[in-house]
Amino acid sequence: MGSSTRDKVLRTLLTRQRCTINELAEAVGINPISVRHHVNKLEASGLVASEEERHGVGRPRLVYFLTEKGMEQFPSRYLRLTIRLLNQLKETLPAPLVGELFSQMANDLAEEYAADLDVDELPMEERLDLVRDLLNA
């Protein structure tokens, strides 16, 4: 992420989760018309989405938030944390229990995708391969 106005808008949405155009303009330090232009480009790119939010009497306000694609623009440290957690599990728990845990996780992930894919007839090994492929996609 650089320091362009669009990057600042994305970072603001990352930290604040949901913002109006005026809130973004204040956070980024430019006028609302300019922010709207940048937000429209980010929406067209699929990085930002919007929805109406009711807050009592009057017109609903439009709030903006990062899409999944927008979230992917930010590197995360979750991978390192996950690796440490997995290593700790392998060191602490008996091997059969670790295997059972991973099998259950694979089943859960496969079930998530089962609606889109016909996985009911696949053997466990192929389910695991499918989950791996989906996670790497």
PDB file of N, CA and C in Angstrom, residues 18-76:
ATOM      1  N   ARG A  18     -16.567   1.097   8.663  1.00  0.00           N
ATOM      2  CA  ARG A  18     -17.659   1.674   7.880  1.00  0.00           C
ATOM      3  C   ARG A  18     -17.595   3.188   8.022  1.00  0.00           C
ATOM      4  N   CYS A  19     -17.662   3.898   6.889  1.00  0.00           N
ATOM      5  CA  CYS A  19     -17.582   5.362   6.910  1.00  0.00           C
ATOM      6  C   CYS A  19     -18.498   5.966   5.863  1.00  0.00           C
ATOM      7  N   THR A  20     -18.963   7.167   6.155  1.00  0.00           N
ATOM      8  CA  THR A  20     -19.670   7.959   5.155  1.00  0.00           C
ATOM      9  C   THR A  20     -18.627   8.714   4.336  1.00  0.00           C
ATOM     10  N   ILE A  21     -19.071   9.348   3.262  1.00  0.00           N
ATOM     11  CA  ILE A  21     -18.163  10.167   2.452  1.00  0.00           C
ATOM     12  C   ILE A  21     -17.563  11.281   3.304  1.00  0.00           C
ATOM     13  N   ASN A  22     -18.380  11.943   4.116  1.00  0.00           N
ATOM     14  CA  ASN A  22     -17.871  13.036   4.952  1.00  0.00           C
ATOM     15  C   ASN A  22     -16.842  12.544   5.965  1.00  0.00           C
ATOM     16  N   GLU A  23     -17.074  11.379   6.549  1.00  0.00           N
ATOM     17  CA  GLU A  23     -16.108  10.818   7.497  1.00  0.00           C
ATOM     18  C   GLU A  23     -14.797  10.482   6.793  1.00  0.00           C
ATOM     19  N   LEU A  24     -14.894   9.929   5.597  1.00  0.00           N
ATOM     20  CA  LEU A  24     -13.681   9.627   4.827  1.00  0.00           C
ATOM     21  C   LEU A  24     -12.945  10.908   4.452  1.00  0.00           C
ATOM     22  N   ALA A  25     -13.688  11.930   4.036  1.00  0.00           N
ATOM     23  CA  ALA A  25     -13.065  13.200   3.652  1.00  0.00           C
ATOM     24  C   ALA A  25     -12.297  13.795   4.823  1.00  0.00           C
ATOM     25  N   GLU A  26     -12.901  13.755   5.998  1.00  0.00           N
ATOM     26  CA  GLU A  26     -12.229  14.285   7.189  1.00  0.00           C
ATOM     27  C   GLU A  26     -10.978  13.474   7.527  1.00  0.00           C
ATOM     28  N   ALA A  27     -11.089  12.165   7.453  1.00  0.00           N
ATOM     29  CA  ALA A  27      -9.957  11.297   7.794  1.00  0.00           C
ATOM     30  C   ALA A  27      -8.803  11.445   6.814  1.00  0.00           C
ATOM     31  N   VAL A  28      -9.124  11.589   5.531  1.00  0.00           N
ATOM     32  CA  VAL A  28      -8.099  11.654   4.487  1.00  0.00           C
ATOM     33  C   VAL A  28      -7.574  13.077   4.306  1.00  0.00           C
ATOM     34  N   GLY A  29      -8.404  14.055   4.663  1.00  0.00           N
ATOM     35  CA  GLY A  29      -7.966  15.443   4.579  1.00  0.00           C
ATOM     36  C   GLY A  29      -8.210  16.107   3.237  1.00  0.00           C
ATOM     37  N   ILE A  30      -9.241  15.654   2.529  1.00  0.00           N
ATOM     38  CA  ILE A  30      -9.614  16.309   1.269  1.00  0.00           C
ATOM     39  C   ILE A  30     -11.125  16.533   1.271  1.00  0.00           C
ATOM     40  N   ASN A  31     -11.621  17.264   0.282  1.00  0.00           N
ATOM     41  CA  ASN A  31     -13.050  17.584   0.282  1.00  0.00           C
ATOM     42  C   ASN A  31     -13.895  16.371  -0.118  1.00  0.00           C
ATOM     43  N   PRO A  32     -15.163  16.370   0.307  1.00  0.00           N
ATOM     44  CA  PRO A  32     -16.040  15.221   0.040  1.00  0.00           C
ATOM     45  C   PRO A  32     -16.227  14.900  -1.442  1.00  0.00           C
ATOM     46  N   ILE A  33     -16.228  15.898  -2.299  1.00  0.00           N
ATOM     47  CA  ILE A  33     -16.404  15.638  -3.736  1.00  0.00           C
ATOM     48  C   ILE A  33     -15.234  14.814  -4.272  1.00  0.00           C
ATOM     49  N   SER A  34     -14.026  15.169  -3.855  1.00  0.00           N
ATOM     50  CA  SER A  34     -12.845  14.406  -4.287  1.00  0.00           C
ATOM     51  C   SER A  34     -12.870  12.990  -3.730  1.00  0.00           C
ATOM     52  N   VAL A  35     -13.269  12.861  -2.470  1.00  0.00           N
ATOM     53  CA  VAL A  35     -13.352  11.528  -1.867  1.00  0.00           C
ATOM     54  C   VAL A  35     -14.365  10.676  -2.627  1.00  0.00           C
ATOM     55  N   ARG A  36     -15.506  11.269  -2.962  1.00  0.00           N
ATOM     56  CA  ARG A  36     -16.537  10.523  -3.690  1.00  0.00           C
ATOM     57  C   ARG A  36     -15.981   9.994  -5.019  1.00  0.00           C
ATOM     58  N   HIS A  37     -15.193  10.819  -5.705  1.00  0.00           N
ATOM     59  CA  HIS A  37     -14.574  10.390  -6.966  1.00  0.00           C
ATOM     60  C   HIS A  37     -13.689   9.160  -6.734  1.00  0.00           C
ATOM     61  N   HIS A  38     -12.844   9.220  -5.706  1.00  0.00           N
ATOM     62  CA  HIS A  38     -11.944   8.103  -5.416  1.00  0.00           C
ATOM     63  C   HIS A  38     -12.726   6.859  -4.979  1.00  0.00           C
ATOM     64  N   VAL A  39     -13.742   7.059  -4.161  1.00  0.00           N
ATOM     65  CA  VAL A  39     -14.550   5.930  -3.693  1.00  0.00           C
ATOM     66  C   VAL A  39     -15.281   5.272  -4.863  1.00  0.00           C
ATOM     67  N   ASN A  40     -15.778   6.071  -5.790  1.00  0.00           N
ATOM     68  CA  ASN A  40     -16.440   5.503  -6.976  1.00  0.00           C
ATOM     69  C   ASN A  40     -15.479   4.625  -7.771  1.00  0.00           C
ATOM     70  N   LYS A  41     -14.233   5.062  -7.912  1.00  0.00           N
ATOM     71  CA  LYS A  41     -13.222   4.253  -8.622  1.00  0.00           C
ATOM     72  C   LYS A  41     -12.932   2.962  -7.852  1.00  0.00           C
ATOM     73  N   LEU A  42     -12.848   3.067  -6.522  1.00  0.00           N
ATOM     74  CA  LEU A  42     -12.592   1.887  -5.698  1.00  0.00           C
ATOM     75  C   LEU A  42     -13.770   0.909  -5.758  1.00  0.00           C
ATOM     76  N   GLU A  43     -14.983   1.445  -5.818  1.00  0.00           N
ATOM     77  CA  GLU A  43     -16.162   0.578  -5.973  1.00  0.00           C
ATOM     78  C   GLU A  43     -16.126  -0.128  -7.325  1.00  0.00           C
ATOM     79  N   ALA A  44     -15.782   0.609  -8.369  1.00  0.00           N
ATOM     80  CA  ALA A  44     -15.712   0.023  -9.715  1.00  0.00           C
ATOM     81  C   ALA A  44     -14.654  -1.078  -9.778  1.00  0.00           C
ATOM     82  N   SER A  45     -13.607  -0.951  -8.963  1.00  0.00           N
ATOM     83  CA  SER A  45     -12.545  -1.962  -8.912  1.00  0.00           C
ATOM     84  C   SER A  45     -12.910  -3.141  -8.022  1.00  0.00           C
ATOM     85  N   GLY A  46     -14.040  -3.032  -7.324  1.00  0.00           N
ATOM     86  CA  GLY A  46     -14.463  -4.122  -6.451  1.00  0.00           C
ATOM     87  C   GLY A  46     -13.789  -4.135  -5.098  1.00  0.00           C
ATOM     88  N   LEU A  47     -13.093  -3.052  -4.740  1.00  0.00           N
ATOM     89  CA  LEU A  47     -12.391  -2.997  -3.462  1.00  0.00           C
ATOM     90  C   LEU A  47     -13.263  -2.455  -2.336  1.00  0.00           C
ATOM     91  N   VAL A  48     -14.268  -1.668  -2.703  1.00  0.00           N
ATOM     92  CA  VAL A  48     -15.146  -1.016  -1.733  1.00  0.00           C
ATOM     93  C   VAL A  48     -16.589  -1.259  -2.160  1.00  0.00           C
ATOM     94  N   ALA A  49     -17.467  -1.374  -1.181  1.00  0.00           N
ATOM     95  CA  ALA A  49     -18.907  -1.488  -1.445  1.00  0.00           C
ATOM     96  C   ALA A  49     -19.630  -0.523  -0.516  1.00  0.00           C
ATOM     97  N   SER A  50     -20.905  -0.322  -0.783  1.00  0.00           N
ATOM     98  CA  SER A  50     -21.682   0.592   0.052  1.00  0.00           C
ATOM     99  C   SER A  50     -23.054   0.007   0.329  1.00  0.00           C
ATOM    100  N   GLU A  51     -23.667   0.525   1.369  1.00  0.00           N
ATOM    101  CA  GLU A  51     -25.046   0.171   1.670  1.00  0.00           C
ATOM    102  C   GLU A  51     -25.678   1.293   2.468  1.00  0.00           C
ATOM    103  N   GLU A  52     -26.998   1.349   2.391  1.00  0.00           N
ATOM    104  CA  GLU A  52     -27.722   2.359   3.152  1.00  0.00           C
ATOM    105  C   GLU A  52     -27.805   1.917   4.603  1.00  0.00           C
ATOM    106  N   GLU A  53     -27.672   2.896   5.495  1.00  0.00           N
ATOM    107  CA  GLU A  53     -27.742   2.620   6.922  1.00  0.00           C
ATOM    108  C   GLU A  53     -28.742   3.586   7.538  1.00  0.00           C
ATOM    109  N   ARG A  54     -29.749   3.039   8.171  1.00  0.00           N
ATOM    110  CA  ARG A  54     -30.762   3.881   8.818  1.00  0.00           C
ATOM    111  C   ARG A  54     -30.279   4.233  10.215  1.00  0.00           C
ATOM    112  N   HIS A  55     -30.528   5.464  10.600  1.00  0.00           N
ATOM    113  CA  HIS A  55     -30.113   5.927  11.923  1.00  0.00           C
ATOM    114  C   HIS A  55     -31.180   6.808  12.562  1.00  0.00           C
ATOM    115  N   GLY A  56     -32.413   6.354  12.475  1.00  0.00           N
ATOM    116  CA  GLY A  56     -33.516   7.115  13.056  1.00  0.00           C
ATOM    117  C   GLY A  56     -34.341   7.769  11.970  1.00  0.00           C
ATOM    118  N   VAL A  57     -34.905   8.919  12.299  1.00  0.00           N
ATOM    119  CA  VAL A  57     -35.767   9.646  11.374  1.00  0.00           C
ATOM    120  C   VAL A  57     -34.920  10.284  10.283  1.00  0.00           C
ATOM    121  N   GLY A  58     -35.476  10.377   9.104  1.00  0.00           N
ATOM    122  CA  GLY A  58     -34.775  11.018   7.998  1.00  0.00           C
ATOM    123  C   GLY A  58     -34.254  10.017   6.994  1.00  0.00           C
ATOM    124  N   ARG A  59     -33.524  10.562   6.052  1.00  0.00           N
ATOM    125  CA  ARG A  59     -32.975   9.722   4.989  1.00  0.00           C
ATOM    126  C   ARG A  59     -31.886   8.808   5.530  1.00  0.00           C
ATOM    127  N   PRO A  60     -31.830   7.606   4.994  1.00  0.00           N
ATOM    128  CA  PRO A  60     -30.707   6.740   5.392  1.00  0.00           C
ATOM    129  C   PRO A  60     -29.408   7.304   4.827  1.00  0.00           C
ATOM    130  N   ARG A  61     -28.317   6.993   5.482  1.00  0.00           N
ATOM    131  CA  ARG A  61     -27.024   7.461   4.977  1.00  0.00           C
ATOM    132  C   ARG A  61     -26.315   6.302   4.289  1.00  0.00           C
ATOM    133  N   LEU A  62     -25.476   6.654   3.346  1.00  0.00           N
ATOM    134  CA  LEU A  62     -24.715   5.662   2.603  1.00  0.00           C
ATOM    135  C   LEU A  62     -23.374   5.474   3.302  1.00  0.00           C
ATOM    136  N   VAL A  63     -23.076   4.249   3.700  1.00  0.00           N
ATOM    137  CA  VAL A  63     -21.796   3.954   4.337  1.00  0.00           C
ATOM    138  C   VAL A  63     -20.993   3.029   3.430  1.00  0.00           C
ATOM    139  N   TYR A  64     -19.699   3.189   3.486  1.00  0.00           N
ATOM    140  CA  TYR A  64     -18.778   2.434   2.635  1.00  0.00           C
ATOM    141  C   TYR A  64     -17.947   1.507   3.503  1.00  0.00           C
ATOM    142  N   PHE A  65     -17.567   0.379   2.924  1.00  0.00           N
ATOM    143  CA  PHE A  65     -16.767  -0.608   3.642  1.00  0.00           C
ATOM    144  C   PHE A  65     -15.926  -1.388   2.637  1.00  0.00           C
ATOM    145  N   LEU A  66     -14.881  -2.037   3.143  1.00  0.00           N
ATOM    146  CA  LEU A  66     -14.021  -2.851   2.288  1.00  0.00           C
ATOM    147  C   LEU A  66     -14.715  -4.157   1.927  1.00  0.00           C
ATOM    148  N   THR A  67     -14.558  -4.563   0.694  1.00  0.00           N
ATOM    149  CA  THR A  67     -15.015  -5.884   0.274  1.00  0.00           C
ATOM    150  C   THR A  67     -13.922  -6.887   0.644  1.00  0.00           C
ATOM    151  N   GLU A  68     -14.189  -8.143   0.392  1.00  0.00           N
ATOM    152  CA  GLU A  68     -13.158  -9.160   0.629  1.00  0.00           C
ATOM    153  C   GLU A  68     -11.924  -8.863  -0.224  1.00  0.00           C
ATOM    154  N   LYS A  69     -12.156  -8.467  -1.462  1.00  0.00           N
ATOM    155  CA  LYS A  69     -11.044  -8.111  -2.356  1.00  0.00           C
ATOM    156  C   LYS A  69     -10.274  -6.916  -1.791  1.00  0.00           C
ATOM    157  N   GLY A  70     -10.986  -5.971  -1.193  1.00  0.00           N
ATOM    158  CA  GLY A  70     -10.336  -4.820  -0.577  1.00  0.00           C
ATOM    159  C   GLY A  70      -9.492  -5.221   0.618  1.00  0.00           C
ATOM    160  N   MET A  71     -10.003  -6.151   1.403  1.00  0.00           N
ATOM    161  CA  MET A  71      -9.256  -6.630   2.573  1.00  0.00           C
ATOM    162  C   MET A  71      -7.967  -7.328   2.147  1.00  0.00           C
ATOM    163  N   GLU A  72      -8.021  -7.987   0.990  1.00  0.00           N
ATOM    164  CA  GLU A  72      -6.848  -8.718   0.514  1.00  0.00           C
ATOM    165  C   GLU A  72      -5.702  -7.793   0.118  1.00  0.00           C
ATOM    166  N   GLN A  73      -5.953  -6.501   0.038  1.00  0.00           N
ATOM    167  CA  GLN A  73      -4.903  -5.547  -0.312  1.00  0.00           C
ATOM    168  C   GLN A  73      -3.926  -5.324   0.841  1.00  0.00           C
ATOM    169  N   PHE A  74      -4.310  -5.783   2.022  1.00  0.00           N
ATOM    170  CA  PHE A  74      -3.494  -5.544   3.203  1.00  0.00           C
ATOM    171  C   PHE A  74      -2.828  -6.831   3.648  1.00  0.00           C
ATOM    172  N   PRO A  75      -1.507  -6.806   3.749  1.00  0.00           N
ATOM    173  CA  PRO A  75      -0.824  -8.012   4.232  1.00  0.00           C
ATOM    174  C   PRO A  75      -1.217  -8.263   5.686  1.00  0.00           C
ATOM    175  N   SER A  76      -1.293  -9.510   6.056  1.00  0.00           N
ATOM    176  CA  SER A  76      -1.646  -9.805   7.443  1.00  0.00           C
ATOM    177  C   SER A  76      -0.578 -10.683   8.071  1.00  0.00           C
TER     178      SER A  76
END
